[in-house]
Structures are given as C-alpha cells and as structure tokens.
CSV table of C-alpha atoms and ligand atoms in Angstrom, one decimal:
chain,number,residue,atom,x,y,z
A,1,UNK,CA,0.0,0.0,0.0
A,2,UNK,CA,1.0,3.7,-0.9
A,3,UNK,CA,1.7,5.8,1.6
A,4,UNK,CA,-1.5,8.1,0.2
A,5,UNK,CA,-3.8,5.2,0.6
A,6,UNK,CA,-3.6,5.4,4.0
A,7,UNK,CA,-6.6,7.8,6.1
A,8,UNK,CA,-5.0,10.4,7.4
A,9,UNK,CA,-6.2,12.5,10.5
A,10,UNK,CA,-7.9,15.7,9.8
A,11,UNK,CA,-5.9,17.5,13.1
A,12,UNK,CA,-2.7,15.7,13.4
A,13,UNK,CA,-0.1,14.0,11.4
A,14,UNK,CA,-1.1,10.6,11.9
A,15,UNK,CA,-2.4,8.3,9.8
A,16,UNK,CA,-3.8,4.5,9.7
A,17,UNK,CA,-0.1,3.7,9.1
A,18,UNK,CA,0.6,4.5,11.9
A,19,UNK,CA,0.0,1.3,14.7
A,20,UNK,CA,-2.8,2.0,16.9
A,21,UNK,CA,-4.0,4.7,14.9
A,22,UNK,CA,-8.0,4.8,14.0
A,23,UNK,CA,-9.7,7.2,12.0
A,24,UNK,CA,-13.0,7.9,13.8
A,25,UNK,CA,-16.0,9.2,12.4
A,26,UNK,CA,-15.4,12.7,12.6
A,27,UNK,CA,-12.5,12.4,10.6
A,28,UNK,CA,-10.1,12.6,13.7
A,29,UNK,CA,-7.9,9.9,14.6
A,30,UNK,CA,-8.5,8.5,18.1
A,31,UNK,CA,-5.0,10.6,19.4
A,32,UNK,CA,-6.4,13.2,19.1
A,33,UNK,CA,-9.8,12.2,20.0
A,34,UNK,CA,-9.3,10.9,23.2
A,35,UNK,CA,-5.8,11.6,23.6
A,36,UNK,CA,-4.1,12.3,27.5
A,37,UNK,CA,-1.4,14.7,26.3
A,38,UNK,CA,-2.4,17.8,28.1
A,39,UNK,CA,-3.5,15.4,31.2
A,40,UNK,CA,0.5,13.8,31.3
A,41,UNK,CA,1.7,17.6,30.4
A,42,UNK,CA,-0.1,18.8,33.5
A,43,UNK,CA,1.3,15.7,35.7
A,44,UNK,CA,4.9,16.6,34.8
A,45,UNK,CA,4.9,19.4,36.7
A,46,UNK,CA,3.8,18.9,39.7
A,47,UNK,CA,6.5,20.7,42.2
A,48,UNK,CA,7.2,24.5,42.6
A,49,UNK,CA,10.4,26.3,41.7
A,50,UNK,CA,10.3,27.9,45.4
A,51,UNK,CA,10.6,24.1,46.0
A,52,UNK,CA,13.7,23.8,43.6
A,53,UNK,CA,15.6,27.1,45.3
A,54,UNK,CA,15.4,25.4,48.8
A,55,UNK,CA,17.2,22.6,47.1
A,56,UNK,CA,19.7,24.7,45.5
A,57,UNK,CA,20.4,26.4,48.4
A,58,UNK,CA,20.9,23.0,50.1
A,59,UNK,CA,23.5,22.2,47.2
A,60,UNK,CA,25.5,25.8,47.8
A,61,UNK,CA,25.6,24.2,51.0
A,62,UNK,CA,26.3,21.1,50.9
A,63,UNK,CA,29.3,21.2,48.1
A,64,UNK,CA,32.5,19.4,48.4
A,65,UNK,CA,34.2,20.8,45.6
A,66,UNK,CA,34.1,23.2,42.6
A,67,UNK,CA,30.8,22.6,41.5
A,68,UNK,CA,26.9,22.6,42.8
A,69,UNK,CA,26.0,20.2,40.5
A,70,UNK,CA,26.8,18.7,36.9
A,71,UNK,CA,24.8,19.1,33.5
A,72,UNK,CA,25.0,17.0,30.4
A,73,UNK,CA,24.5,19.1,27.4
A,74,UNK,CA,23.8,19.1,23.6
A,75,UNK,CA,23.5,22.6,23.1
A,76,UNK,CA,19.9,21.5,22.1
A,77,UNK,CA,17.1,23.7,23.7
A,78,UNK,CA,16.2,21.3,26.6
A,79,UNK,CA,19.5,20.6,28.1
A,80,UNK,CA,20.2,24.9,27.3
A,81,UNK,CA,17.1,25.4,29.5
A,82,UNK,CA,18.5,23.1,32.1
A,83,UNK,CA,21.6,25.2,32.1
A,84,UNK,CA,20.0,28.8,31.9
A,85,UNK,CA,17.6,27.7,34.6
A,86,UNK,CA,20.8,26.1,37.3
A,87,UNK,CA,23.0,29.5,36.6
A,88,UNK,CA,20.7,32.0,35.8
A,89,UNK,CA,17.4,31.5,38.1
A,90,UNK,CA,19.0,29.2,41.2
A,91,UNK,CA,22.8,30.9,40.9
A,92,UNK,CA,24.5,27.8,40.7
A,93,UNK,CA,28.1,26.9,40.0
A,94,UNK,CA,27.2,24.1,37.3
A,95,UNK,CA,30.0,21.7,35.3
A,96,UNK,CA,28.2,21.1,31.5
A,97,UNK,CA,29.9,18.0,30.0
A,98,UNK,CA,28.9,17.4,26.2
A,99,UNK,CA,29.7,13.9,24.9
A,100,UNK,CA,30.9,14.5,21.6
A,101,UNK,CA,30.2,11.8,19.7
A,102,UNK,CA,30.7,12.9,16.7
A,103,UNK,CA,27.2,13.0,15.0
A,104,UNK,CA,26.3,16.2,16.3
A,105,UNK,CA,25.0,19.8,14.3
A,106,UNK,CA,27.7,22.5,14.6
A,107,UNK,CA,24.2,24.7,15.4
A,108,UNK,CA,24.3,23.0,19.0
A,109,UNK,CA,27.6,23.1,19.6
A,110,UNK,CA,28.0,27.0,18.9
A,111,UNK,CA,24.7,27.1,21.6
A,112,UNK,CA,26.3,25.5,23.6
A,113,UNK,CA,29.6,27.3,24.1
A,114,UNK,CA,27.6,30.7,23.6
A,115,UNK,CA,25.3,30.0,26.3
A,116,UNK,CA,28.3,28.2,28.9
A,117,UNK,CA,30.7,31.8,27.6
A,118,UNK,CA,28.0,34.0,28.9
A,119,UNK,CA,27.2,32.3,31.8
A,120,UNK,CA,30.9,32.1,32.8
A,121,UNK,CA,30.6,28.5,33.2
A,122,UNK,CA,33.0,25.3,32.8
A,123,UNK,CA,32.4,23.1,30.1
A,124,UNK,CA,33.8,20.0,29.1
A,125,UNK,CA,34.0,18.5,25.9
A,126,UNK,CA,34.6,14.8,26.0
A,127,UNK,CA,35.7,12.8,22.7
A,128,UNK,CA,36.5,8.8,22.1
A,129,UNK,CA,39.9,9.1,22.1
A,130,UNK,CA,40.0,6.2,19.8
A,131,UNK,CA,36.7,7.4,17.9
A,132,UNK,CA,34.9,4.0,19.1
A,133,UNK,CA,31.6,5.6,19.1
A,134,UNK,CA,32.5,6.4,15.1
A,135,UNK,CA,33.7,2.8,14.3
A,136,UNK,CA,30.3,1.3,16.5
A,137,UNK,CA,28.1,3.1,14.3
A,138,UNK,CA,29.6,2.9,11.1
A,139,UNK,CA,29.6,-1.7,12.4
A,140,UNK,CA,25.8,-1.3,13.3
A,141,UNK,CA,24.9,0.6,9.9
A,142,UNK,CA,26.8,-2.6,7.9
A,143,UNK,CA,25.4,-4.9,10.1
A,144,UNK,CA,21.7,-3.4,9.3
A,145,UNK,CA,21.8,-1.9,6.1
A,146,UNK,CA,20.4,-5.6,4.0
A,147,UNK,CA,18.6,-5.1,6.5
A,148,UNK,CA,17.4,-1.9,6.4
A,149,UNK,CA,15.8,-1.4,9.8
A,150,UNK,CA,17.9,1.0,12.2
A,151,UNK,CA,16.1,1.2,15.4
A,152,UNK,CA,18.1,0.6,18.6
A,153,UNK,CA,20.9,1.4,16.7
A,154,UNK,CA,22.4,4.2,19.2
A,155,UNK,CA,23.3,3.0,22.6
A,156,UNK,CA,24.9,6.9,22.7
A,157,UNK,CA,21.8,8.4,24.9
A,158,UNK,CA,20.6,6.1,27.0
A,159,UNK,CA,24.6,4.9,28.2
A,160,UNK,CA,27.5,6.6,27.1
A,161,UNK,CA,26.1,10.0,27.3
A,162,UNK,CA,25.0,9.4,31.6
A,163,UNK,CA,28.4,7.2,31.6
A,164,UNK,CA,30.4,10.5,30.8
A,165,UNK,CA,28.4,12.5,33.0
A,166,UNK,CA,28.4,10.4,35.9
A,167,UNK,CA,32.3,10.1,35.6
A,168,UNK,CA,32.7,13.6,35.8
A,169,UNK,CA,30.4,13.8,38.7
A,170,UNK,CA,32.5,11.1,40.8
A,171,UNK,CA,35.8,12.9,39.6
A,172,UNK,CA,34.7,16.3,41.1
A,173,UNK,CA,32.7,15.2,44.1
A,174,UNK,CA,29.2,16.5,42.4
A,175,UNK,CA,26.5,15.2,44.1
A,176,UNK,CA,23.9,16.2,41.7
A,177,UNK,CA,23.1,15.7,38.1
A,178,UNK,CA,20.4,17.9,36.8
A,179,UNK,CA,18.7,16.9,33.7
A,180,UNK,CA,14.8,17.9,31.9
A,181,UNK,CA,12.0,15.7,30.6
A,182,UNK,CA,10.7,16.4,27.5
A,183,UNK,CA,7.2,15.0,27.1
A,184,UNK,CA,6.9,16.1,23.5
A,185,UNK,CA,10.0,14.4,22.7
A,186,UNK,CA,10.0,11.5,24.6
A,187,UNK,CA,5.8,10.4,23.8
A,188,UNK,CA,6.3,8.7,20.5
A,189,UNK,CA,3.4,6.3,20.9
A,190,UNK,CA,5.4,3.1,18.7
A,191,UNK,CA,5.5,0.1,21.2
A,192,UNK,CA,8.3,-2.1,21.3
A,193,UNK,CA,6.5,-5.0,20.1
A,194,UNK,CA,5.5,-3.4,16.2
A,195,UNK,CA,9.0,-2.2,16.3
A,196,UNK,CA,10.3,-6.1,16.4
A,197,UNK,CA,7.7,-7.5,14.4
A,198,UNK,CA,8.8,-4.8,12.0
A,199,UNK,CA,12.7,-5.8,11.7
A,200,UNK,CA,11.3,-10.0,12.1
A,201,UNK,CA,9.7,-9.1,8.7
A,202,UNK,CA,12.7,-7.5,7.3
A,203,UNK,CA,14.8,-10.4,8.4
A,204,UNK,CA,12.8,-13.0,7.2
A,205,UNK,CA,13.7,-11.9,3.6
A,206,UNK,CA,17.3,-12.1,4.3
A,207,UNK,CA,19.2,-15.0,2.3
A,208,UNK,CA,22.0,-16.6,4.6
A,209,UNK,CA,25.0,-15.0,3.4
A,210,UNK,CA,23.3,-11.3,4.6
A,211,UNK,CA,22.3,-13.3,7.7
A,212,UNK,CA,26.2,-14.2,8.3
A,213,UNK,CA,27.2,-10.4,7.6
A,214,UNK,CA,24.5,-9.2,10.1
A,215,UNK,CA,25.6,-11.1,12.7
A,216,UNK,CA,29.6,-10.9,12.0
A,217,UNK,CA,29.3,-7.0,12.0
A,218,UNK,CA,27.2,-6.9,14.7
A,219,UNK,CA,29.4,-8.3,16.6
A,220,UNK,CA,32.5,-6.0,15.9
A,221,UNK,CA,29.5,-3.4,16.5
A,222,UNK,CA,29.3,-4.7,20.6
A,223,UNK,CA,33.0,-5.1,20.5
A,224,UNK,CA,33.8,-1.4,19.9
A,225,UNK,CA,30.6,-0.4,22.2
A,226,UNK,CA,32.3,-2.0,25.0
A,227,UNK,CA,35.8,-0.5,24.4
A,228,UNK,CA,34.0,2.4,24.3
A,229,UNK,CA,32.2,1.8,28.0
A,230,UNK,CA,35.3,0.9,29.1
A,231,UNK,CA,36.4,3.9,27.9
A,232,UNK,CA,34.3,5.9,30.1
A,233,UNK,CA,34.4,3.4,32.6
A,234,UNK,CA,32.3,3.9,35.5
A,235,UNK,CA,31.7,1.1,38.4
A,236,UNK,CA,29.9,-1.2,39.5
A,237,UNK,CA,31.6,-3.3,36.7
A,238,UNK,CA,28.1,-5.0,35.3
A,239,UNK,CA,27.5,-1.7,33.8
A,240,UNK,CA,29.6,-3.4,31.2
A,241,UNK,CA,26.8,-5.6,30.4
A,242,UNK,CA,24.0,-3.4,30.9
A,243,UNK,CA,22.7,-1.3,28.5
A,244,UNK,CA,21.6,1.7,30.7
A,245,UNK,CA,24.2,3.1,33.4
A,246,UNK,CA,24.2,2.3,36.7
A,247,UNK,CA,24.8,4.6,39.2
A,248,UNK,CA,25.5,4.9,42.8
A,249,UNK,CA,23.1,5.7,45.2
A,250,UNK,CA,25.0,9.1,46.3
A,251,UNK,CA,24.7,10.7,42.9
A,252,UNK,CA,21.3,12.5,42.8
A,253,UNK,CA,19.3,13.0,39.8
A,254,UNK,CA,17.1,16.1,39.7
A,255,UNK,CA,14.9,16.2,36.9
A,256,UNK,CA,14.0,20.3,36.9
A,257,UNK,CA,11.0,19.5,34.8
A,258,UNK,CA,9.0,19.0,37.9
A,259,UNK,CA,9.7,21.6,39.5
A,260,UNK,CA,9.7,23.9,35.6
A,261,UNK,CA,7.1,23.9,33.6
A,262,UNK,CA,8.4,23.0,29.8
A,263,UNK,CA,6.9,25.6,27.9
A,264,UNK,CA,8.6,25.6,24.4
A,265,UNK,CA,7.8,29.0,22.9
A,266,UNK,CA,8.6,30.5,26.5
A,267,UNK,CA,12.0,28.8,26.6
A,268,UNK,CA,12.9,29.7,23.0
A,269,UNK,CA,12.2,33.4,24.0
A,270,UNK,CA,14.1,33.6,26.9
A,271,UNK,CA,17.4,31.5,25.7
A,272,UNK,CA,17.0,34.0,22.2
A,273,UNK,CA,16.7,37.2,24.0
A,274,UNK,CA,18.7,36.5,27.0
A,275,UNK,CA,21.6,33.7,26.2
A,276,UNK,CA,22.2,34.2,22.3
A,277,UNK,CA,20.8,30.8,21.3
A,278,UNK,CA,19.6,30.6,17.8
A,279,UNK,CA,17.5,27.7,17.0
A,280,UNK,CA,17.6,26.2,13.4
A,281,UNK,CA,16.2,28.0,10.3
A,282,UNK,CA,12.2,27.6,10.2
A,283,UNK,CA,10.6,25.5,9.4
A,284,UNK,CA,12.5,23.1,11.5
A,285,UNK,CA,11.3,22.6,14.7
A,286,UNK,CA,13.2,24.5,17.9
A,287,UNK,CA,13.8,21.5,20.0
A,288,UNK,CA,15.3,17.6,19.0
A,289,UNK,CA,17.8,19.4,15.7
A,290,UNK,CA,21.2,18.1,17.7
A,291,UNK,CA,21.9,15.0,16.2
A,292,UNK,CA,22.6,13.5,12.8
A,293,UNK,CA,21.8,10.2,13.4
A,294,UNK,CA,18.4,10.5,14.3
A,295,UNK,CA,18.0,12.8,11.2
A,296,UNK,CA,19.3,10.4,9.0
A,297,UNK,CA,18.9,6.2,10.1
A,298,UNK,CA,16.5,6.9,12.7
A,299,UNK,CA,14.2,8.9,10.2
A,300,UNK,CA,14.8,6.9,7.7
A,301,UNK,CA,13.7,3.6,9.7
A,302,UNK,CA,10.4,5.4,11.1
A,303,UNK,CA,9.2,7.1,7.4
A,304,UNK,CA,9.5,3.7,6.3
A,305,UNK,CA,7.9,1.9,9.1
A,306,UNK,CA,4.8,4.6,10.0
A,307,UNK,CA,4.9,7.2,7.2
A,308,UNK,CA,6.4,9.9,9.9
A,309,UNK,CA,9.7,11.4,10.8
A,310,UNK,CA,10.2,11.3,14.8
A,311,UNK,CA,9.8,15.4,14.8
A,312,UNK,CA,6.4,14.5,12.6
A,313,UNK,CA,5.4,12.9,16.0
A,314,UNK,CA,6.8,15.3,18.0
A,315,UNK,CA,4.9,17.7,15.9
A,316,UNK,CA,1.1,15.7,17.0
A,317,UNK,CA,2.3,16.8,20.7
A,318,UNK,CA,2.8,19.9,20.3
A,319,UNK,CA,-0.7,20.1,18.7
A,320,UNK,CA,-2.3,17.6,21.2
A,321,UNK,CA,-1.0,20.1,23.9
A,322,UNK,CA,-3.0,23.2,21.8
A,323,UNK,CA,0.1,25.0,20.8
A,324,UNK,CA,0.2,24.5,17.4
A,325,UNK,CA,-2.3,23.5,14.8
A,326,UNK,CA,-2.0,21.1,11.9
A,327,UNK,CA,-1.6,23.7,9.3
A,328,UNK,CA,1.0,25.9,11.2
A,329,UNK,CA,3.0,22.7,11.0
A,330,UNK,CA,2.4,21.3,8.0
A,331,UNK,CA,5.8,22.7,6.1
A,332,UNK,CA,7.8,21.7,8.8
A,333,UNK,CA,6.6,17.8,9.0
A,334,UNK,CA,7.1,17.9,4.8
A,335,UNK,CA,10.6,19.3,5.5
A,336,UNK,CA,11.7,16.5,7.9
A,337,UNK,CA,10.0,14.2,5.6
A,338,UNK,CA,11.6,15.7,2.4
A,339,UNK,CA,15.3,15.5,4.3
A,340,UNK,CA,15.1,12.1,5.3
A,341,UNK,CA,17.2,11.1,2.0
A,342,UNK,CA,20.0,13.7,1.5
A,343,UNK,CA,20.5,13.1,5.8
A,344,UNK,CA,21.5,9.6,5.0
A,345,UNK,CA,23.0,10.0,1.9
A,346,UNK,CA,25.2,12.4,4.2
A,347,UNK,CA,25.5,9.8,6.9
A,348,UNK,CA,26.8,7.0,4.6
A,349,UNK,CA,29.0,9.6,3.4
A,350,UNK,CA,30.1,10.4,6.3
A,351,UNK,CA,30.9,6.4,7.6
A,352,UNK,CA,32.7,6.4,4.2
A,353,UNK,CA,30.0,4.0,3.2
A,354,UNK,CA,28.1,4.0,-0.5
A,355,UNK,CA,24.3,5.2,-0.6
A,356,UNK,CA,21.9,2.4,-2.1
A,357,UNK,CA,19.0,3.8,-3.0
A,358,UNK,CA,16.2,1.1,-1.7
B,1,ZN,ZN1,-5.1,12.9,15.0
C-alpha cells in the first residue's frame, strides 16, 4: 500500500499507518480524539520552583568541591534550558559535560559554548579518544543496512552520554546531576512489540549469506561499544553488560522538569533574547535538531515503518497540547519528511559508506 492510501487525521499528522491509529467518524484519529497529552503535560509538573531554590540552596551548601552540581549538554534547547535555569534563576556553579560523539550539528555546539561563555561556566568536551563511538556506528549501519531497519541502533543516549556525566560527577565530588524531561519528545506512541515485528519481517527476507554479515558485524559493533564503556568506565563493573548506566546511590538526579514547567515558545524566547541561542532556520522545529543520526537512520527507519519522521510525532504533541495547529506545522513535517534522504545520503557519506538507493 501507498503511503497516500492510508486515512490520514484531519488534526494531526497521523495516519492508519501508523500502529494503533484509527480514523474515527469525525474524521479525527482516536490521538487526538481521546488523547491524554495535556493530562500527562499537566502531571509533569507537579512541584514549585520555590521548592527547587530550597534545594539549591541546600546544594551551595552542601558542596564538596568546585561545582553545585553537573549538567550533560547538547546545546539542544532542553538541556540549554536546564543550564539557563541552574546558573541563571538558582545561581549555581554548574560543570556542562557534552559527549561529543561525533554526530552532532555544529548549530548545537555553537549554543552550547555561547550559552556556557555568557554564563561564565565550565564546560567540558569529552571525545573517544580512539573514535569508538564512530567505528560502533559505522559496524551497526553494515550490520543493518540488508537489512534496512535502524532502530536501537544508538546506545549513545541512554549509556555513554550518563556514563560521561556520571564520571565527571565522581571525579569532582558532584553530588547532583540535573537533567529535563521532554514530554513532546519523549511520547512517541510506537511500542516495542510493532517495532520487532517490523525488523522480524525485514529479516525473514534475508538470504544466509546477509544473515552471516549481520551477525559478523554486529558483533564487531558490541565489540567497539564496549571498548568504548570501558572507555568511560564507570563502576559497578556490570554496567559493562548493561545497556543503561548504573549509578551509585549518592549521585542525585534532579529532573528540573518537575519543579519547571516546559513551555517551548517560552523557553525559545528567553534563551533567544537572554543567552544568544539561535535555534535552526524555520521550518525546522526548535527543540530535537542536535543530532545526525536521528535525522538520517533513525528517520529513515520510522518514514518507512509509520509514514512519519520522529519530529512528525513530536509535531502531533505539540498540537495535542494546543500550541500548534495542523496547518501551522504542515511545512515543517514535509521538511523532515523531504530530508530524510539527502540526511543519509550524508551519513553513509560520512561512515565512508556508498548510498543504495532502496
Ligand atoms: Zn489525530
């Protein structure tokens, strides 16, 4: 079936593509419908910011070394937020580690050391010495490309990135990491289960010899993922096996989205007009435009999958929450959508790897 033949909601991006998606009578999918956005939105947010200065006067307090407390950072408008919010509204003397893995928009990392100059605030930036994280990748993509399915290809944000953070944290005696929850980005309704059917399908097709390759790559792929854990090495020692980090029980993590409400156009205004942050040329969207490899593989894997880019589904929240409308965002889903090839093409390029046009 064609994309097209699909019905589409009427109010969001959705369509019957999508898994768990039904087009109702009035021409709206159930989302939006009967959709809990605004309900979750509201239950974010739940504690006061007078609530979060008591606790940063507790940290002034309380601090063994150089620093309050320790931010990882993108130079993306969430974690910016996190850092405008620590140094500018509580006063705090905050350490902003970026990973650099190298799959990152220059646009962030200007932010980022804009932001962390004006602020007169320590930043790190912390590279594979070896560039393991490049050579992981660049083993996943061979290992996947027959196969053409790349979810669960980075294992960059949910270990390395906390790994490198949670170092530094041990290293300067920072009880504290602060960190935001982003429930436009992280509500992206696909389950688990369509997502494995999905690649069972694609695998199915696969003749033995592409079977052999998959696995023989994706094995040097865990081989250079753990070089780079040890890398940035952080005990207990399972976190070797594990594939989200571990961490001691005195390291604190403070999520300031509880205690901040995460109003997007309010954020943008203040890190614009206060911090020099520029977000990306419209119509991209202000938030999720740090990194490459969701732009390109990760894109690439949804379109395919559910007809929509992951900032296409970041764009239904934003209009489940009543900030946006369907046709405000129409130009900027087609312009994810449109990018999805020349991203990868630039990604293959990139890994030194030839684009196959499937
Ligand atoms: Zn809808």
């Amino acid at each position: 079936m064609n994309d097209k033949d699909y019905k589409s909601c009427s109010s969001c991006f959705f369509s019957e593509k999508f898994p768990g998606v039904v087009i109702e009578k009035n021409g709206r999918c159930n989302f939006c419908n009967h959709g809990d956005f605004k309900a979750r939105k509201e239950r974010q947010t739940t504690l006061d910011i007078t609530e979060l200065h008591r606790i940063a006067e507790e940290l002034k307090k309380e601090r063994k070394g150089k620093y309050d407390c320790i931010i990882g950072a993108s130079g993306g408008l969430d974690s910016s937020y996190v850092i405008y919010i620590a140094r500018k509204i509580l006063q705090l003397n905050p350490l902003v580690i970026k990973y650099d893995h190298g799959f990152n928009y220059s646009l962030a990392a200007s932010n980022l050391e804009t932001i962390c100059k004006q602020l007169g605030i320590d930043f790190k930036i912390v590279q594979s010495s070896k560039k393991y994280d490049l050579k992981y990748i660049r083993s996943m993509v061979l290992a996947l490309r027959d196969l053409d399915v790349y979810w669960g290809i980075c294992g960059f944000c949910h270990y390395i990135l906390l790994a490198v953070v949670y170092k530094y944290a041990l290293e300067e005696n920072i009880s504290t990491i602060f960190y935001s929850g982003n429930l436009y980005q992280s509500r992206l309704y696909l389950r688990r289960d369509f997502k494995l059917k999905f690649m069972l399908r694609n695998l199915r097709k696969l003749n033995i010899a592409k079977l052999a390759r998959l696995v023989f790559y994706m094995m040097i792929a865990q081989y250079y993922f753990v070089r780079l854990k040890l890398e940035f090495y952080v005990p207990p020692l399972s976190n070797i096996l594990r594939s989200r980090v571990k961490m001691r029980e005195n390291i604190k993590l403070l999520n300031v989205t509880r205690y901040v409400r995460w109003d997007i156009d309010e954020m943008v205004k203040a890190m614009e007009e206060e911090m020099g942050w520029r977000k990306p040329r419209e119509p991209k969207l202000p938030m999720r435009f740090d990194c490459k490899i969701e732009d390109s593989l990760i894109n690439h894997t949804y379109t395919k999958a559910v007809g929509l880019t992951v900032q296409g589904i970041i764009c239904n929240n934003l209009i489940y929450d009543g900030i946006r409308t369907k046709s405000k965002l129409r130009d900027t889903v087609q312009k994810y959508n449109d990018d999805v090839v020349q991203e990868m093409r630039q990604m293959l390029s990139d890994l030194k790897l030839d684009y196959k046009e499937k």
